[in-house]
Every structure is written in C-alpha cells, then in structure tokens.
Short mmCIF file of C-alpha atoms in Angstrom, two decimals:
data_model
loop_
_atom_site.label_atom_id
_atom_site.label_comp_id
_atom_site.label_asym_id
_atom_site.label_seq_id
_atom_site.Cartn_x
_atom_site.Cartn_y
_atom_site.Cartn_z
CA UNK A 1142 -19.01 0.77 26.84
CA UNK A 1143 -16.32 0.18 24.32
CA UNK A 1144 -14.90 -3.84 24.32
CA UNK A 1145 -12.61 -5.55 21.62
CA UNK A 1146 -12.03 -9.24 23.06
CA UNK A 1147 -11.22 -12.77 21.91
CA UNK A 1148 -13.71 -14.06 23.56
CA UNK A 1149 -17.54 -14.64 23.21
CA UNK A 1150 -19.92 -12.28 24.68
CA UNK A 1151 -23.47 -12.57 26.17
CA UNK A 1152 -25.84 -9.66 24.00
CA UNK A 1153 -28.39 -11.05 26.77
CA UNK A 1154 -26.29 -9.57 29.62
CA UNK A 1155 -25.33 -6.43 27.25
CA UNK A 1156 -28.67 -5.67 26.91
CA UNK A 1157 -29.45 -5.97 30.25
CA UNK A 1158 -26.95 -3.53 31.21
CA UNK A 1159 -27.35 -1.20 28.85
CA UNK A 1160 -31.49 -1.20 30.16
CA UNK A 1161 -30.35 -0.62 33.74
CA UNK A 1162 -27.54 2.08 33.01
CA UNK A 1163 -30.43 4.10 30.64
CA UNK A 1164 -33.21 2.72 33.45
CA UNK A 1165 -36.24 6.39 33.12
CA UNK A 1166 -34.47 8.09 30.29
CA UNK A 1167 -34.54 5.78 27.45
CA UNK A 1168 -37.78 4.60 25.72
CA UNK A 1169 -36.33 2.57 23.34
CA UNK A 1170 -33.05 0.37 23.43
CA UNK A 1171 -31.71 -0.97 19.48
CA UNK A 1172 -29.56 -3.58 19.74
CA UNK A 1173 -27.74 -5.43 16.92
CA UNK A 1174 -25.38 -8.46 16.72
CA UNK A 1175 -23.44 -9.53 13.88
CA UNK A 1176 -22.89 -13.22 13.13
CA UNK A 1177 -20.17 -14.93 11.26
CA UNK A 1178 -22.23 -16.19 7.95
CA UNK A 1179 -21.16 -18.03 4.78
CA UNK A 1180 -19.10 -16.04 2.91
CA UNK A 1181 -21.15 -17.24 -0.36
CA UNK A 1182 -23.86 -19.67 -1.37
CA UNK A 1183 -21.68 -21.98 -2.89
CA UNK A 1184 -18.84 -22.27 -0.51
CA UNK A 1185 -18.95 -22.54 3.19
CA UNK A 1186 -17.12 -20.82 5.64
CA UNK A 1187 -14.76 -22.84 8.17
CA UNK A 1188 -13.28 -19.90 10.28
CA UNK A 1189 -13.15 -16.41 10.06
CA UNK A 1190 -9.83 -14.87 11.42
CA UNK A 1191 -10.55 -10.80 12.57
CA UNK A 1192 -7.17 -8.96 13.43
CA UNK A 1193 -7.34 -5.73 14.82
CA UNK A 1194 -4.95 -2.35 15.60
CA UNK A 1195 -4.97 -2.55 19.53
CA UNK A 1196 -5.40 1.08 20.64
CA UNK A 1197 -6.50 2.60 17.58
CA UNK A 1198 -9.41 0.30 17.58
CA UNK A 1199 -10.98 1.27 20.81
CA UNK A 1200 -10.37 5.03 19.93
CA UNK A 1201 -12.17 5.05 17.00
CA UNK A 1202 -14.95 3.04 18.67
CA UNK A 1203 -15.00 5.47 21.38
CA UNK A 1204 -15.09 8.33 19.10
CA UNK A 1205 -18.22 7.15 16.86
CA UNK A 1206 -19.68 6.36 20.06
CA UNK A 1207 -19.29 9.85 21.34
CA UNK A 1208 -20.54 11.17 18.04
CA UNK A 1209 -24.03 9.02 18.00
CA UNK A 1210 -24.46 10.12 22.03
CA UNK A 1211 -24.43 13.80 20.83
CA UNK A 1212 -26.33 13.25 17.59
CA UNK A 1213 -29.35 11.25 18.95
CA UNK A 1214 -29.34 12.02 22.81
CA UNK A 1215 -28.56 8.61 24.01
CA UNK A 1216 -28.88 7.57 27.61
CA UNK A 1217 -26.60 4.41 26.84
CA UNK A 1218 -24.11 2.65 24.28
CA UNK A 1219 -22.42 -0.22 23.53
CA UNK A 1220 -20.39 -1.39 21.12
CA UNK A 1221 -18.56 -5.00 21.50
CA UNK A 1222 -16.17 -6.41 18.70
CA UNK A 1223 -14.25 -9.89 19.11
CA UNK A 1224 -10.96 -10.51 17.48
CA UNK A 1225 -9.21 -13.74 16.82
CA UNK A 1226 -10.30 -16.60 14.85
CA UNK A 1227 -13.74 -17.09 14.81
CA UNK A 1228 -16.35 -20.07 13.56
CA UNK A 1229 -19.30 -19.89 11.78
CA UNK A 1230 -22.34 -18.75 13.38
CA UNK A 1231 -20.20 -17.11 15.75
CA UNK A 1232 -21.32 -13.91 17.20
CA UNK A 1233 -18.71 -11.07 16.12
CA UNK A 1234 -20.31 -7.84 17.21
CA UNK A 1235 -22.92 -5.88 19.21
CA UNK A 1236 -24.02 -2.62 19.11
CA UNK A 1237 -26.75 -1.34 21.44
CA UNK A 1238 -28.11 2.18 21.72
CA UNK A 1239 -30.45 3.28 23.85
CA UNK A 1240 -32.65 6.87 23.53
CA UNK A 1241 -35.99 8.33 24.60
CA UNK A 1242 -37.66 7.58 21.34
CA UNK A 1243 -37.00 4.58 18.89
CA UNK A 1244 -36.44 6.64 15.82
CA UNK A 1245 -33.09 8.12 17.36
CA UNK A 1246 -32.06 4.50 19.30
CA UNK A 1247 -32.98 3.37 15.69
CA UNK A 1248 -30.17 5.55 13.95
CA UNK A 1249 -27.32 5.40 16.39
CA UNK A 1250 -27.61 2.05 16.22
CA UNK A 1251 -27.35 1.46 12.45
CA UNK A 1252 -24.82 4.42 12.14
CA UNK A 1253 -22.58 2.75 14.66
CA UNK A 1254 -22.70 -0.57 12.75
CA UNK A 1255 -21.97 1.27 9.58
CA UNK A 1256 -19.55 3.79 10.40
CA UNK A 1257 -17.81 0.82 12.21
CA UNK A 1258 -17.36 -1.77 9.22
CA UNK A 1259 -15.93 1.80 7.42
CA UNK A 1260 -13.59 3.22 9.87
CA UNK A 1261 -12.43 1.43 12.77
CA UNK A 1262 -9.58 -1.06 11.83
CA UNK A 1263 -10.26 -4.33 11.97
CA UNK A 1264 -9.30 -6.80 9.02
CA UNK A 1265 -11.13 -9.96 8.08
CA UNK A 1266 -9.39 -12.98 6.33
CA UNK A 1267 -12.26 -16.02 5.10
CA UNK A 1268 -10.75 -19.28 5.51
CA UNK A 1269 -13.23 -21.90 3.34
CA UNK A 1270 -13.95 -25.04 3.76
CA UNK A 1271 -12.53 -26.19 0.85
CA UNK A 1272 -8.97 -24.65 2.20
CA UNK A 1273 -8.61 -21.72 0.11
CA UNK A 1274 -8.44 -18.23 2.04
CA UNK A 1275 -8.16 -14.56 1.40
CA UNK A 1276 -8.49 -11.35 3.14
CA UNK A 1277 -12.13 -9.98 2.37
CA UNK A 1278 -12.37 -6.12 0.74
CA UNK A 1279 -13.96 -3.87 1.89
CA UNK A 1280 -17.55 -3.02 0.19
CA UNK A 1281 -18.23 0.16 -2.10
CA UNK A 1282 -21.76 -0.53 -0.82
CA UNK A 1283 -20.70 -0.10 2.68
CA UNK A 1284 -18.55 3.24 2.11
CA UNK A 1285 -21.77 5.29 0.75
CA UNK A 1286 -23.65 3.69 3.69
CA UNK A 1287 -21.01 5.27 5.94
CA UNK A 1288 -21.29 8.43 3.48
CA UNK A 1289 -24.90 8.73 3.42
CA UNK A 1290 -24.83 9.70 7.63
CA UNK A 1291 -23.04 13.16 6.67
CA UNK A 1292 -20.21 12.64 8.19
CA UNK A 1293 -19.47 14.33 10.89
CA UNK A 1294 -16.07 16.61 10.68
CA UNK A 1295 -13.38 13.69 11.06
CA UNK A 1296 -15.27 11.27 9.10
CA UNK A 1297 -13.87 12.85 6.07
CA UNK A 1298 -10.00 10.97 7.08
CA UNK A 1299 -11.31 7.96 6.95
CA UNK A 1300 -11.22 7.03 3.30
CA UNK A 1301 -8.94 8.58 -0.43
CA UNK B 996 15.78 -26.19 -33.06
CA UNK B 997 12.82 -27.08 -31.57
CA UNK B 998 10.05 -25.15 -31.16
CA UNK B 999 7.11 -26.62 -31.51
CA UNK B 1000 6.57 -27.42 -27.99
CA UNK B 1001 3.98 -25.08 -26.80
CA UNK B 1002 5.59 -25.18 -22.95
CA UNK B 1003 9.50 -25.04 -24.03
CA UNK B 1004 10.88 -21.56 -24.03
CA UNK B 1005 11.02 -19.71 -27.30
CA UNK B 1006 10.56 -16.23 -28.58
CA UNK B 1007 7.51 -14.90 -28.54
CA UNK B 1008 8.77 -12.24 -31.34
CA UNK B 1009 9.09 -14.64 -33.94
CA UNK B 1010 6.60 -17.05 -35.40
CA UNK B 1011 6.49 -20.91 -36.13
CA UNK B 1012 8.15 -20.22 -39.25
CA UNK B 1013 11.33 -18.15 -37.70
CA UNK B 1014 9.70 -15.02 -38.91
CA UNK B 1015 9.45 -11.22 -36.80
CA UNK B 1016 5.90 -10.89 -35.44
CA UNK B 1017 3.69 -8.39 -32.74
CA UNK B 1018 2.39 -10.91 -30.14
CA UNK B 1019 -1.57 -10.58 -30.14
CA UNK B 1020 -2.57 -10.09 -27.21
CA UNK B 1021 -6.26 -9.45 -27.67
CA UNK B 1022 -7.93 -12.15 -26.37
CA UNK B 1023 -5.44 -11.94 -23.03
CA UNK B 1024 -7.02 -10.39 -20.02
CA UNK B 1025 -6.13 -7.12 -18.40
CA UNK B 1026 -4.57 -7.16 -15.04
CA UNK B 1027 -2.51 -5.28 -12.81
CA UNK B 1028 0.86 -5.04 -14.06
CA UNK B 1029 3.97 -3.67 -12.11
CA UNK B 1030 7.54 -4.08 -13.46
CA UNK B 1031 10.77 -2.73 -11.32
CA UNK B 1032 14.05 -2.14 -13.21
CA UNK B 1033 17.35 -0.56 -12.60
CA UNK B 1034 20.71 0.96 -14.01
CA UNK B 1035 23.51 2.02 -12.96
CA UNK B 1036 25.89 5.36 -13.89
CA UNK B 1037 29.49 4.80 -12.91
CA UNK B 1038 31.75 8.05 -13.57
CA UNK B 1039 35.11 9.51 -12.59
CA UNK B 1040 35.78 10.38 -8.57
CA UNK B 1041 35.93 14.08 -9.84
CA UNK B 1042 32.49 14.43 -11.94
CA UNK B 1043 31.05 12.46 -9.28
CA UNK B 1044 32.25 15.03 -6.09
CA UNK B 1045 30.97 17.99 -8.76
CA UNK B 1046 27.68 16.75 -9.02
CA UNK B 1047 27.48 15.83 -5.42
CA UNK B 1048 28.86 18.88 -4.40
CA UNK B 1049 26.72 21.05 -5.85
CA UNK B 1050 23.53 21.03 -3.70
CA UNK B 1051 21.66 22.86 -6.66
CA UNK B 1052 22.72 21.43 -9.41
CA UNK B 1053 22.59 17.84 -8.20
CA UNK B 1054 18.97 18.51 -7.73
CA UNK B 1055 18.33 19.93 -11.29
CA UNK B 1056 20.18 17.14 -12.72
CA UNK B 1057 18.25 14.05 -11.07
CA UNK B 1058 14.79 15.74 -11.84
CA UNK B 1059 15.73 16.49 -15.62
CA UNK B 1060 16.29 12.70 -15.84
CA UNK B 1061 13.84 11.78 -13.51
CA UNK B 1062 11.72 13.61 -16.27
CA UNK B 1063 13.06 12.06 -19.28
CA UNK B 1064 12.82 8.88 -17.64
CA UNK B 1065 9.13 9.19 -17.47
CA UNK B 1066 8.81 10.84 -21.17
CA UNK B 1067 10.75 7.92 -22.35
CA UNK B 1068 8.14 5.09 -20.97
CA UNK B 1069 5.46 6.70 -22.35
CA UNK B 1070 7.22 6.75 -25.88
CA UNK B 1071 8.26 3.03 -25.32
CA UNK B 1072 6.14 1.59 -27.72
CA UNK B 1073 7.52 4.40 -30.24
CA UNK B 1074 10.78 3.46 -30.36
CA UNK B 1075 11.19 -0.90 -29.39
CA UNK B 1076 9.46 -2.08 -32.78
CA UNK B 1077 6.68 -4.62 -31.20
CA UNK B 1078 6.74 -3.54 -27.61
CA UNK B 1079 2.35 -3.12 -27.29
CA UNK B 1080 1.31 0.84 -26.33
CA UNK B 1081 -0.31 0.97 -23.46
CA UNK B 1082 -1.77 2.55 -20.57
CA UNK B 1083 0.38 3.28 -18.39
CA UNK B 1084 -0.71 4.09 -14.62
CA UNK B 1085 2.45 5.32 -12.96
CA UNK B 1086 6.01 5.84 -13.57
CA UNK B 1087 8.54 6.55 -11.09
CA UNK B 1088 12.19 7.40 -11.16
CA UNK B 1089 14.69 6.87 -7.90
CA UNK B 1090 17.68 7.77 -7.64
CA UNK B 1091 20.83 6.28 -5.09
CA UNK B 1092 24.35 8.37 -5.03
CA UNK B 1093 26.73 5.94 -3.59
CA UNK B 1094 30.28 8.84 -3.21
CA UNK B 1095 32.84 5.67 -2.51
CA UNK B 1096 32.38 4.15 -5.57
CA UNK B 1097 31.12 6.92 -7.92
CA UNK B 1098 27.83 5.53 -8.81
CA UNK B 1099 24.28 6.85 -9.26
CA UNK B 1100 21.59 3.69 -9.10
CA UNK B 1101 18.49 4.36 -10.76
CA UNK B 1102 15.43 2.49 -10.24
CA UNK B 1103 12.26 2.86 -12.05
CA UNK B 1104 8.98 1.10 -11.49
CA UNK B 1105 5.76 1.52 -14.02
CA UNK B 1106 2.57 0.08 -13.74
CA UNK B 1107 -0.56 -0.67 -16.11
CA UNK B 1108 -3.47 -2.25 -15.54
CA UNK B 1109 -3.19 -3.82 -19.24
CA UNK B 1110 -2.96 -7.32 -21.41
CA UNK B 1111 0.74 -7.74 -21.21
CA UNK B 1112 3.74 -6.01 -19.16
CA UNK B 1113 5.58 -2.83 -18.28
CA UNK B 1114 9.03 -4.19 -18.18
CA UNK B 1115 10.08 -2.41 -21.08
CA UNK B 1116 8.76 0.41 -20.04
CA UNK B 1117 10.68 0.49 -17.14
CA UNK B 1118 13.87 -0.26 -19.28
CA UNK B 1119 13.32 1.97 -21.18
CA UNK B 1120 12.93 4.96 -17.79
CA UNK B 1121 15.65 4.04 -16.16
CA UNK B 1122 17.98 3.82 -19.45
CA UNK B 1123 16.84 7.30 -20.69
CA UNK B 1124 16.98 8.82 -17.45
CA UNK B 1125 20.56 7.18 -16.93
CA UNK B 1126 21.64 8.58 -20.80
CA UNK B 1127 20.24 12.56 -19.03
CA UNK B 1128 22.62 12.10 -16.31
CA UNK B 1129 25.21 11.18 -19.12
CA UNK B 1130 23.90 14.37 -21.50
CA UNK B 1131 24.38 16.43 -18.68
CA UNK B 1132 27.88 15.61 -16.55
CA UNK B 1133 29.89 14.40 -20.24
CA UNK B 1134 31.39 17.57 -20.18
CA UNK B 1135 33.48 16.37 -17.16
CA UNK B 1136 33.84 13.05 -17.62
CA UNK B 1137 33.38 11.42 -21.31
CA UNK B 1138 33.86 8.18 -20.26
CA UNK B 1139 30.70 7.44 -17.79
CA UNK B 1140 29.29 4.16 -18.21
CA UNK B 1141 25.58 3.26 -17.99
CA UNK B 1142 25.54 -0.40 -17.44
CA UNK B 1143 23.97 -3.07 -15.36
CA UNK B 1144 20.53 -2.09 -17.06
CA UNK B 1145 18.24 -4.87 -16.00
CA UNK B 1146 14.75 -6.53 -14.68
CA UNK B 1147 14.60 -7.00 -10.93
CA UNK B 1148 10.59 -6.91 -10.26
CA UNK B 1149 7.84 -7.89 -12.52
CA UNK B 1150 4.17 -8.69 -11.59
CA UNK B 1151 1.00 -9.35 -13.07
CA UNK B 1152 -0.64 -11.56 -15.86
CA UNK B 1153 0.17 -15.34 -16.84
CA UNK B 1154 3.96 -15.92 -15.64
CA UNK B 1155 2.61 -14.07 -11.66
CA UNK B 1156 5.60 -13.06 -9.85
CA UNK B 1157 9.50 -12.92 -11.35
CA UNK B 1158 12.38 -11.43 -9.09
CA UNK B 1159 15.39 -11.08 -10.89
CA UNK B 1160 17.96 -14.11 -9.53
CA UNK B 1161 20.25 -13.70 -6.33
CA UNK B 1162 18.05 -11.00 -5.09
CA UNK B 1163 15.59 -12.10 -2.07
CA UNK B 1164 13.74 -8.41 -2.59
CA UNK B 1165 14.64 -5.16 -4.78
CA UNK B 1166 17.20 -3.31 -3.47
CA UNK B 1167 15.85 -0.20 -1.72
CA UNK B 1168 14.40 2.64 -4.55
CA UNK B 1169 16.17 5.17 -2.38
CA UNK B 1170 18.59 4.81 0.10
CA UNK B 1171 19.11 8.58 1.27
CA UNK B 1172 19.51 10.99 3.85
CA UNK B 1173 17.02 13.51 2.86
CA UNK B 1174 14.76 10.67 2.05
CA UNK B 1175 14.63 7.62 4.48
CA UNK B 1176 15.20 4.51 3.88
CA UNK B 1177 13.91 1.16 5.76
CA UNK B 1178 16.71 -0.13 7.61
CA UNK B 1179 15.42 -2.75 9.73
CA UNK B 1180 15.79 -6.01 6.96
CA UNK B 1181 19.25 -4.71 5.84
CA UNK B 1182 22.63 -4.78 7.08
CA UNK B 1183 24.11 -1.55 9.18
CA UNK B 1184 27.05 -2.03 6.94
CA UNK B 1185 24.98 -1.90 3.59
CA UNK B 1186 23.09 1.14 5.43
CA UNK B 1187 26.30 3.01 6.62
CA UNK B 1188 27.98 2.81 3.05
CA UNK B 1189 24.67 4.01 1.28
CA UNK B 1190 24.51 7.69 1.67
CA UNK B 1191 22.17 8.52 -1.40
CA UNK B 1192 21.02 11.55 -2.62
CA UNK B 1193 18.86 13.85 -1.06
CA UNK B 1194 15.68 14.29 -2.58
CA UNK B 1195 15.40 16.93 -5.72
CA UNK B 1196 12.66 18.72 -4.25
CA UNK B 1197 15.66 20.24 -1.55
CA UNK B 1198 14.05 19.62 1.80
CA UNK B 1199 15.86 20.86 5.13
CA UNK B 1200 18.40 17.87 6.09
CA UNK B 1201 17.54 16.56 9.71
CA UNK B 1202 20.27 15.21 11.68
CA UNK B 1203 20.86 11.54 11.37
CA UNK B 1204 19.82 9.09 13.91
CA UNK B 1205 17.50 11.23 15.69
CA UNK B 1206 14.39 9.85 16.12
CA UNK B 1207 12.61 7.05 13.48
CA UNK B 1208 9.32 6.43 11.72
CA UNK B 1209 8.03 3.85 13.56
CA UNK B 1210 6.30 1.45 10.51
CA UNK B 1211 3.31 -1.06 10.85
CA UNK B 1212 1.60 -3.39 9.07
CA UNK B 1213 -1.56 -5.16 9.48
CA UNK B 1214 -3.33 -7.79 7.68
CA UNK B 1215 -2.36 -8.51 3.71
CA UNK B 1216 -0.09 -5.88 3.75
CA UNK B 1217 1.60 -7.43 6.72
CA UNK B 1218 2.17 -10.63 4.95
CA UNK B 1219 2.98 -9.19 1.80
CA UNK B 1220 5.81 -7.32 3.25
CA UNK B 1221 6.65 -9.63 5.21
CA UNK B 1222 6.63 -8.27 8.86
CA UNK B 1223 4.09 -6.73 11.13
CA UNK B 1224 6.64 -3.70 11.60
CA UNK B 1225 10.15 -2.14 11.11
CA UNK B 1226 11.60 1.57 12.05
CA UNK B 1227 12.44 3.68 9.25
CA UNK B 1228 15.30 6.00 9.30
CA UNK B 1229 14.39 9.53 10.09
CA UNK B 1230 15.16 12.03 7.35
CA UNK B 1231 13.17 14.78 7.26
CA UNK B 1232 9.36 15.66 6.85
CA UNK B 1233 8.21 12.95 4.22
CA UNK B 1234 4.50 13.02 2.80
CA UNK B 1235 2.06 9.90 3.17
CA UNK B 1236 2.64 9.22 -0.90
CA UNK B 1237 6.06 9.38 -0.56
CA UNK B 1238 6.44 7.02 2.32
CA UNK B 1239 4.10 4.71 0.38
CA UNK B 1240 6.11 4.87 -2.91
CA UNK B 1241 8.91 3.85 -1.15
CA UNK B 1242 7.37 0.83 0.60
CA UNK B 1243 6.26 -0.23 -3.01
CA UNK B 1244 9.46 0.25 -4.27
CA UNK B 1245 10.91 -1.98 -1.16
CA UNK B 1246 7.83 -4.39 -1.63
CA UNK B 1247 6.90 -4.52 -4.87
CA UNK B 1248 3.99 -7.01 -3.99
CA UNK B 1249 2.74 -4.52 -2.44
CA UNK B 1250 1.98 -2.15 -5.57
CA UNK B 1251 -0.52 -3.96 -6.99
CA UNK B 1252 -2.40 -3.75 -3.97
CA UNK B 1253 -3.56 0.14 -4.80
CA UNK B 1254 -5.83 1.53 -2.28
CA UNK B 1255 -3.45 1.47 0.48
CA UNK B 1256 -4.76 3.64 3.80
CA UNK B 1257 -2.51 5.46 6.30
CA UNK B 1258 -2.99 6.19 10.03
CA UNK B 1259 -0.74 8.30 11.66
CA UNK B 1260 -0.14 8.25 15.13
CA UNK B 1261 -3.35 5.80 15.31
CA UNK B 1262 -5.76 8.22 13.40
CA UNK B 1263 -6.72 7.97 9.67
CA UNK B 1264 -4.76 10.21 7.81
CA UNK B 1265 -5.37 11.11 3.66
CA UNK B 1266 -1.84 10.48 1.72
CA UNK B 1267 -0.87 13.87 1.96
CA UNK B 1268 -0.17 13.75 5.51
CA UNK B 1269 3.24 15.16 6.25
CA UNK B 1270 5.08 12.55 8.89
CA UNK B 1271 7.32 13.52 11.36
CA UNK B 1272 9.99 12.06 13.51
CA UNK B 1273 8.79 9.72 15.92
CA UNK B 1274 5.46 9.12 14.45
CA UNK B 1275 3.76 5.52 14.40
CA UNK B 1276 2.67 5.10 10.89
CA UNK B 1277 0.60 2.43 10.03
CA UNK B 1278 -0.35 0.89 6.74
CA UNK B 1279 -3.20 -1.11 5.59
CA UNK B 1280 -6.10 -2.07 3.00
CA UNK B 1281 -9.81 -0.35 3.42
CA UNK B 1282 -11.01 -1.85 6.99
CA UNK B 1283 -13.43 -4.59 7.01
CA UNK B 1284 -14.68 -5.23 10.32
CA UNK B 1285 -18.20 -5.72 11.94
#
C-alpha cells in the first residue's frame, strides 16, 4: 500500500490492515510514524510545508517497497507520506512491515524509512515561529544510513 | 572629497590617505562566490560568414578561446596588480553567434568559494577569450571590435546579490541550435533572431522544433528560478551537466546552490545522463522527506 495525501491518516487503522492482509504468515508487524518535531531546541516550529513530485513519488515508494518484500519476505507493507503544510506534532509518515520473524519486519521497516528520507522526492521547507523559513538539507548522516543497506542495483542513481 | 564616511562609496584600492593599497581581506569569511560577465566581438559581414561557414573551423576557433578564457582567470591575479589569487572552482566560457549583426557574445561565469569575488576573473575570461577570437579571424578583418566588456551577475559575500542595471536576468549563456536554449521567459522574436553557434564539441544538428525538453522545478530551485517549469528547445542529445550549466548560466542564483540532482523521465539520473527529445527533466536539491 503506497499513499501520498494531504490529509491526516489513522496508523491505528493502518495497522489494523496491514495485521489482517498478513493475518497466519506474519509473526511480527514494525510499524513506524514520523511526527513533525521542533526543528531545534531553541526555536519552535510553526508549520512545516512538504511538497512532493506527483508520480515520481509513488514510484519510488513502490519500488523500495518491492525491494524490502523480496529482501525480508514480507507478508505486508505500507508506506503513507502526507504533503502540504503541516503543524507541529503532526503525523507525516508511516511505514509498516510485516514478516514471519521480527528481525526481518525489523529491517524493512527501518530500511524503508531510510531509503525514503534519501530517495523518494519530497522537499521540506521549516517555517519558525519567529517568521523566518528555509528549505531544510538533506543530512550526510542520513545518506550513509541509506548507504549502509547495500544498495540494491538502482540505489546507486539516487545520489553524485 | 569626502571619504571618511565608512558607508559612502569610495575605492577600496586606495587608502585614507589617497594612497594604492591590496584590500585585506583576512579576517572576511569565505563564501560561495559566483560572478557572470560578458563581451561582445563585432566584425565585418564577410569574416563573420567565414567563420560561420566553416563548420570546422568555427569549432576550433570558439574552443581555443574558450581555452584561453579559462587560462586567463586563473592568471587573473598575475596580471590586475591587487586583484586577491584565489581558488577558483569553475570557469566557463559560452559563446552566442548572432549572423544579422556580425556578433559573437561571450559569457563567462567563475566561481570560488573564497573571502572576496570572482568578477575579475570573469573579466578577465571573457576579455581574453574575446582577444583569441580577435588573434585568430584579424587576418580577415583588422578592424573587429571587442567591446561591451562588462558585469551582469555577481553573488556571494557582504554586498549579496548585484545584477547589472536594465537587465531583469542574464541574458541566456547560449542561445543555439546545437545547444538549446530556454525559450519559455523570452520573446519568439528575441528567440527567432538568435541562431547561435553550435556547440564546439560538433554534435549531429536535430531538426528544429521537433520535440522539447520538458523542464521542472521543485522546491528552492523552483523559487530561485522562478517557475515550477518551462520547455526547452530541442537541439540535440545534451548531457545532465550541460543542461545544468546552462540553467546556472540562465539563473545564476541558482549556482551557488551546488549539489543540484536530476531525474529524468521521473527516475534519478547521475549528471551524465544523456537527455533526449521529449524527456521530462526535473531538477532539484538532495530530497528531504519522511
């Protein structure tokens, strides 16, 4: 299940779902759900704008989620991105993977959430409370996240 | 004369007392520095249809002084008495062959990430590579004049952002037919009377008109450009790097930006990507979703 949307979602009803579509082969279901957070200690946050490539999102989404399916034999997937302006403590993804044995639901899960914030295009712009606003860059940190998963063949593309 | 106001404009070559002096620029901080000049070669109708004629030659000509022009901003400092030396990241050298009124443009851009700017390195390319294409067509026509040679673009440290007056953004690096050229933001009369000069390294013409690049932008490099997307005049085969030098050249705010990212036809793509006709192109900073 592969959704970019404006709006909110329920990671109650996602989970659910993902349970009954996996219902006797997976043992373990890994969910996780990002949250719009303070962009620093000192400055709060007052919206959190997420654009997006329609079409080239969902492909790449669908794409990483073929490649954890095969890697770590999962039963079910999600992954769940909103777009838009957001506020704080907004929810602003989910990922849920579901496998016979935790270790594997354990990996897709995080690999999906990392190869995600790497590859699939989706820009973030902070807007503070105190007015100012910028587009965020992306982390160093979380391109040798993305790197240490050995890449899979395409991976390779996705950064110089 | 009054100089002793710290905020009036004065020269920053010469000291309180009137007397020549290299600005120190040590305790300045380094940022990224982009500066975007041009010149202009005006010669006789029949030097002009020689070199244009000349498929071969044309070629050898532009790259000799697209050459110089990048020897002589690295020797800048070498030769303009307090002009700083200094790192320089990139130098590049365009060249637009307008046949109705017998003039080659030239347009250079340099950047440095560095304590003060690159303007006169850029000067200094596109005035040396102008004085090649002199060298080399004076035996046809002694009286070709470089002139016009001037600042349009210059980012970076203390003074930010200066486009030269009258223009709303530099005129186009290239305007070509073996290279494209964005067409959308100017005028089909500016774009019909542009024909340019194909591009040195002699790629196969494709028929004009045929099909576009289809251009977009998302995010900062939407709003430094100033649209979300534009169709780009089909040439020929054109690598990622060249399609992005060209967009910095059209938006110089966007060379600063560095690490720009391709996807063609909505998959990643590394900047040596050859593009086709009819491909969607899209350009944007590293993605930062989830």
């Amino acid at each position: 299940m592969i959704i970019v949307q404006e709006a909110d979602f329920d990671s109650g009803a996602l989970q659910a779902s993902l349970r009954a579509q996996s219902a006797g082969a997976a043992g373990a279901l890994v969910t996780f759900t990002g949250y719009v957070r303070d962009f620093s200690e000192t400055e709060a946050t007052s919206t959190l704008y997420l654009e997006h490539y329609p079409g080239m999102c969902e492909q790449v989404l669908t794409e990483l989620a073929q490649q954890a399916t095969e890697r770590w034999q999962l039963s079910a997937c999600a992954i769940v991105h909103r777009v838009g302006a957001l506020a704080r403590a907004d929810q602003i993804v989910f990922v849920g993977a579901a496998s016979a044995h935790r270790g594997d639901a354990f990996r897709a899960c995080e690999f999906l959430i990392d190869a995600l914030k790497t590859r699939a295009p989706f820009w973030k712009r902070e807007e503070l409370a105190s007015g100012r606003s910028f587009w965020v860059q992306q982390k160093d940190a979380d391109c040798a996240r993305t790197e240490q998963w050995g890449t899979a063949e395409n991976q390779g593309a996705s950064q110089q | 004369m009054s100089h002793s106001h710290s905020d009036s404009p004065s020269f920053s070559h010469l000291d309180e007392a009137g007397q020549v002096r290299m600005v120190d620029v040590a305790a300045k901080v380094s940022t990224q520095r982009v500066a975007v000049c041009s010149a202009r070669v005006s010669m006789n109708a029949q030097a002009f249809d020689l070199l244009n004629g000349h498929e071969r030659g044309k070629g050898e000509v532009l790259n000799t002084a697209r050459v110089a022009g990048v020897l002589a901003a690295k020797r800048c400092a070498e030769l303009i008495p307090l002009c700083h030396t200094l790192p320089l990241s990139f130098v590049g050298i365009d060249f637009s062959l307008n046949p109705d009124t017998h003039h080659i443009d030239i347009t250079s851009t340099c950047r440095s990430d560095y304590k003060t700017g690159v303007e006169m390195e850029a000067m200094m390319a596109c005035s040396v590579a102008a004085l090649t294409v002199y060298d080399m067509c004076k035996a046809v026509d002694k009286g070709i004049v470089v002139e016009d040679v001037r600042l349009l673009y210059k980012s970076g440290g203390k003074s930010g952002e200066w486009l030269a007056p009258g223009l709303s953004a530099p005129p186009l690096a290239v305007q070509g037919q073996a290279r494209p050229a964005v067409v959308a933001a100017r005028p089909a009369s500016e774009a019909a009377s542009a024909p340019g000069v194909p591009a040195a390294t002699s790629r196969a013409d494709s028929p004009q008109g045929a099909t576009g690049i289809r251009l977009v932008y998302f995010a900062q490099v939407a709003e430094l450009a100033g649209t979300r997307n534009e169709t780009l005049d089909w040439a020929a085969p054109l690598s990622g790097s060249e399609l992005l030098q060209q967009l910095e050249a059209r938006y110089p705010r966007l060379a600063p930006v560095g690490r720009l990212k391709l996807a063609v036809n909505q998959r990643h793509a590394q900047h040596d990507i050859v593009i086709q006709a009819g491909d969607e192109v899209a350009v944007f900073e590293p993605v930062t979703g989830g």
